[in-house]
Short mmCIF file of C-alpha atoms in Angstrom, two decimals:
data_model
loop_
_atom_site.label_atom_id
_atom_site.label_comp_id
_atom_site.label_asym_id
_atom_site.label_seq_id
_atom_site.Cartn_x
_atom_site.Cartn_y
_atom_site.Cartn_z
CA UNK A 1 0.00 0.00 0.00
CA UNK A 2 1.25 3.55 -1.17
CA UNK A 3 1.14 6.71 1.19
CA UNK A 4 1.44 9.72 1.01
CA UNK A 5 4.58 10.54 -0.30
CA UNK A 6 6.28 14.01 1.82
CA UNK A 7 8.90 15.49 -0.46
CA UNK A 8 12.02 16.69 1.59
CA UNK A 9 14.11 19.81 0.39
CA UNK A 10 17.51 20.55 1.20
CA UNK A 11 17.85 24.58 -0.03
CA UNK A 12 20.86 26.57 -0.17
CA UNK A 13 20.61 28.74 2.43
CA UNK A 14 22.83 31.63 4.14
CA UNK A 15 23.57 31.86 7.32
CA UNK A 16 20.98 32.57 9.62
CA UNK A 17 18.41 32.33 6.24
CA UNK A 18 15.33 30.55 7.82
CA UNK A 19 12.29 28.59 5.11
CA UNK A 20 8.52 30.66 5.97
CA UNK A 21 7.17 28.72 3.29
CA UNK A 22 7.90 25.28 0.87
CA UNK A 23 5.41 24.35 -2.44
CA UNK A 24 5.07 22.86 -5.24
CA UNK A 25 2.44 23.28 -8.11
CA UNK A 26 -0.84 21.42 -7.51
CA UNK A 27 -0.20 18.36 -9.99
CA UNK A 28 -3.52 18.36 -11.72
CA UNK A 29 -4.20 21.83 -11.81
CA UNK A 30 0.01 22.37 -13.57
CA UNK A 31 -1.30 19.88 -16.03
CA UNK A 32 -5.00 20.76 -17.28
CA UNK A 33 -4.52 24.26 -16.29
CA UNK A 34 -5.05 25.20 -20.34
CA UNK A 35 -7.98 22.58 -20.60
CA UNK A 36 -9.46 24.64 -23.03
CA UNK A 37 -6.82 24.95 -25.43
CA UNK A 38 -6.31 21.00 -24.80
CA UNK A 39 -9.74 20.30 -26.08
CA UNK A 40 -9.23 22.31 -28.61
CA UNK A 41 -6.09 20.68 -29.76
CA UNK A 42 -8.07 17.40 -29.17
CA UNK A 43 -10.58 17.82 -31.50
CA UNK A 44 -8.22 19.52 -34.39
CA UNK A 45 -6.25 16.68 -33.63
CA UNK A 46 -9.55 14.01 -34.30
CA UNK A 47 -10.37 16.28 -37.43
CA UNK A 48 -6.96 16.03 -39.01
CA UNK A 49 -6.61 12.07 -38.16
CA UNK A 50 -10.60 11.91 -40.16
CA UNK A 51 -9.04 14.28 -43.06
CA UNK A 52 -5.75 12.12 -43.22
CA UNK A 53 -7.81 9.19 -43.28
CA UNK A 54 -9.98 10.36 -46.28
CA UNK A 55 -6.83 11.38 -47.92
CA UNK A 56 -5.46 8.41 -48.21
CA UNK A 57 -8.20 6.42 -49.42
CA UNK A 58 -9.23 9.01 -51.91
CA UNK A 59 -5.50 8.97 -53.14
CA UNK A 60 -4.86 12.63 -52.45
CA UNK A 61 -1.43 14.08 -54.06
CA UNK A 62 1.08 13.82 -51.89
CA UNK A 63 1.41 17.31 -51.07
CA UNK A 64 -1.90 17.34 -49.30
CA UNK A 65 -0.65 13.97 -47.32
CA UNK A 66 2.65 15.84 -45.89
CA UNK A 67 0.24 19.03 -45.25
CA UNK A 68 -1.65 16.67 -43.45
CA UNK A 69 1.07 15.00 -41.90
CA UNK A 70 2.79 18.48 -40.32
CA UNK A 71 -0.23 19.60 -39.17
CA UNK A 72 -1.22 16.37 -37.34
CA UNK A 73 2.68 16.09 -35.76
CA UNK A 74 2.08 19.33 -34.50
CA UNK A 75 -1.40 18.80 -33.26
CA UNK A 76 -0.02 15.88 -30.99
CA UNK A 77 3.14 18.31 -30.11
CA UNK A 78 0.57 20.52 -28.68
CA UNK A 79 -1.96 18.31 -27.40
CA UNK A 80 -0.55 14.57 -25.55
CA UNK A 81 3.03 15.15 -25.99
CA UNK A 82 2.56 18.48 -24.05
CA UNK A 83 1.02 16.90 -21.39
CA UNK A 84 3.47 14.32 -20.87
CA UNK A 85 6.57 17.11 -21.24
CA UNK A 86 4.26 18.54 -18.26
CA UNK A 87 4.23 15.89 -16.00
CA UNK A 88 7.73 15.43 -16.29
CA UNK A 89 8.43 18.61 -15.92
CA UNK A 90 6.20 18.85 -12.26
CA UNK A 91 8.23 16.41 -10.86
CA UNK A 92 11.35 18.99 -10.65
CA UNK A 93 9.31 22.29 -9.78
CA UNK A 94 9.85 23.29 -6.29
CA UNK A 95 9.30 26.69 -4.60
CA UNK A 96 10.48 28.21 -1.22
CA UNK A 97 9.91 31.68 0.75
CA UNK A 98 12.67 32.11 3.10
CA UNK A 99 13.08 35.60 5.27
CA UNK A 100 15.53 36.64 3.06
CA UNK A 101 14.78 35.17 -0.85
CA UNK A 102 12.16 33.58 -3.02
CA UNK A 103 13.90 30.37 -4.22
CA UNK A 104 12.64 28.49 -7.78
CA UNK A 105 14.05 25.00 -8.34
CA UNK A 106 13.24 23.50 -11.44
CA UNK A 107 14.88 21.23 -14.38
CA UNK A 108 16.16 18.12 -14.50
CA UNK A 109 19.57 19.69 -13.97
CA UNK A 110 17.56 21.04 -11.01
CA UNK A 111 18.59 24.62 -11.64
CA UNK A 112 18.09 27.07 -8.77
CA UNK A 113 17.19 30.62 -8.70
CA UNK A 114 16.18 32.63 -6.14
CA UNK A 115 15.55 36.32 -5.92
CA UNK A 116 15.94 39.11 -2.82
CA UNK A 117 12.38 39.48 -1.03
CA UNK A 118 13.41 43.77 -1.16
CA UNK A 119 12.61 43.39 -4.86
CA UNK A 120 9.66 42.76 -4.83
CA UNK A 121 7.10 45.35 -6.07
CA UNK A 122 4.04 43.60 -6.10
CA UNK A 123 1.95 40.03 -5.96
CA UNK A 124 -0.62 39.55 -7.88
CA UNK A 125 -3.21 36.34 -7.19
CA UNK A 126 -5.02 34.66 -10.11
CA UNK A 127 -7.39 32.29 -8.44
CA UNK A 128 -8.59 29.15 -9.81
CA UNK A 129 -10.61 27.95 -6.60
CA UNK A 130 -10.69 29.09 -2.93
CA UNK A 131 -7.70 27.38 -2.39
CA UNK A 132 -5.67 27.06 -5.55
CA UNK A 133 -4.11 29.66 -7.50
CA UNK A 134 -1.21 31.18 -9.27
CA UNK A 135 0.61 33.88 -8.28
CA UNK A 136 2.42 36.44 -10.05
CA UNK A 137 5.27 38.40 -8.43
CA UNK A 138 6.77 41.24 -10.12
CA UNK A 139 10.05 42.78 -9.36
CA UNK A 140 11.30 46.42 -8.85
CA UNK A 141 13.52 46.01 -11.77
CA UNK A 142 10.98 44.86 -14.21
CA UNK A 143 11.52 40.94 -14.03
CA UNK A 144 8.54 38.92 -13.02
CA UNK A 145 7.89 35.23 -12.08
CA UNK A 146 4.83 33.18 -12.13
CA UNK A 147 4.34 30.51 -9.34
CA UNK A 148 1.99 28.44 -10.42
CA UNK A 149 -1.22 26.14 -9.22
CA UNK A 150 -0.35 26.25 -5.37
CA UNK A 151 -2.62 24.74 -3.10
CA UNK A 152 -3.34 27.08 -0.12
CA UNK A 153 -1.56 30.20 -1.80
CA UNK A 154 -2.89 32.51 0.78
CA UNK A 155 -0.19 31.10 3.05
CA UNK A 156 2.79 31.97 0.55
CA UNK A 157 1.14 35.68 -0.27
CA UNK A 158 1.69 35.90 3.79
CA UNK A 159 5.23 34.57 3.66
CA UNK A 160 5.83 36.83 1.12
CA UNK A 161 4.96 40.29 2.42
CA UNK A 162 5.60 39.19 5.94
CA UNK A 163 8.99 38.79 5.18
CA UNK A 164 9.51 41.32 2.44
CA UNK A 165 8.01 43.78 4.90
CA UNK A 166 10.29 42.45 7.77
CA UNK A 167 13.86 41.81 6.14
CA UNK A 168 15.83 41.20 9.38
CA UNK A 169 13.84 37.73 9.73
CA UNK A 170 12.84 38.42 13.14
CA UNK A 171 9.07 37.04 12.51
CA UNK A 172 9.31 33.28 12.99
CA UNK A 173 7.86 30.93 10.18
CA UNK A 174 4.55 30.45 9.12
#
């Protein structure tokens, strides 16, 4: 029997640096967050397997077979082949709010980058439910990042301006 699986991160921290806050996108929500433009890609991809089809039994000229053929490799680049590159790609997404830094590791290389909490200008919530959304921080020198599908993002908009608002780290973690 499986349980719950708890994900443990070791982050690079400086001296004294203390973790408010730990996430990771929501899996299904990083995944079918474009479910419309999925369907969509769905049905052009149905359409263009019919089309192919007919095509090939009414011995079209070969021209409109490779037409055919580009558009249906790139209606299953953007439709299932997407959605795997997605799930793959959740696996390595990881974000952290320290009292100090907002920290993004991600990649199979897994690439981190983290960015002083006195940059940031503003956070912006785009909700999905009551408790899952993405949030949008933008930067005092015109850079932005997107953290996306959190469950409970409340709690990281808190970490966030509680600790960009106190940068000596004196509040304890949330």
């Amino acid at each position: 029997v499986l349980k719950d699986v708890v994900v443990v991160l070791t982050w690079p921290l400086e001296k004294n640096e203390v973790v408010r806050w730990q996430g990771r996108p929501a899996p299904r929500c990083y995944l079918f967050r474009s479910w419309r433009s999925q369907l969509g890609v769905l049905a052009a991809l149905l359409l263009l397997l019919v089309l192919l089809v007919l095509a090939r039994q009414w011995q079209g000229s070969l021209l409109t077979l490779t037409v055919l053929q580009l558009l249906l490799a790139g209606a299953l680049t953007l439709g299932p082949l997407r959605l795997i590159y997605l799930r793959l790609h959740w696996e390595t997404v990881f974000y952290a709010v320290t009292d100090r830094r907002l920290i993004l590791r991600s990649g199979y290389r897994k690439q981190i980058v983290s960015y002083p909490l006195r940059l940031v200008a503003q956070t912006v919530l785009h909700p999905y439910t009551d408790k899952l959304a993405t949030i949008e921080v933008l930067f005092n020198d015109g850079r932005g990042l997107v953290l996306e599908c959190l469950e409970e993002p409340r709690t990281c908009l808190r970490c966030l301006s509680s600790a960009a608002a106190d940068p000596g780290g004196r509040q304890p973690p949330v």
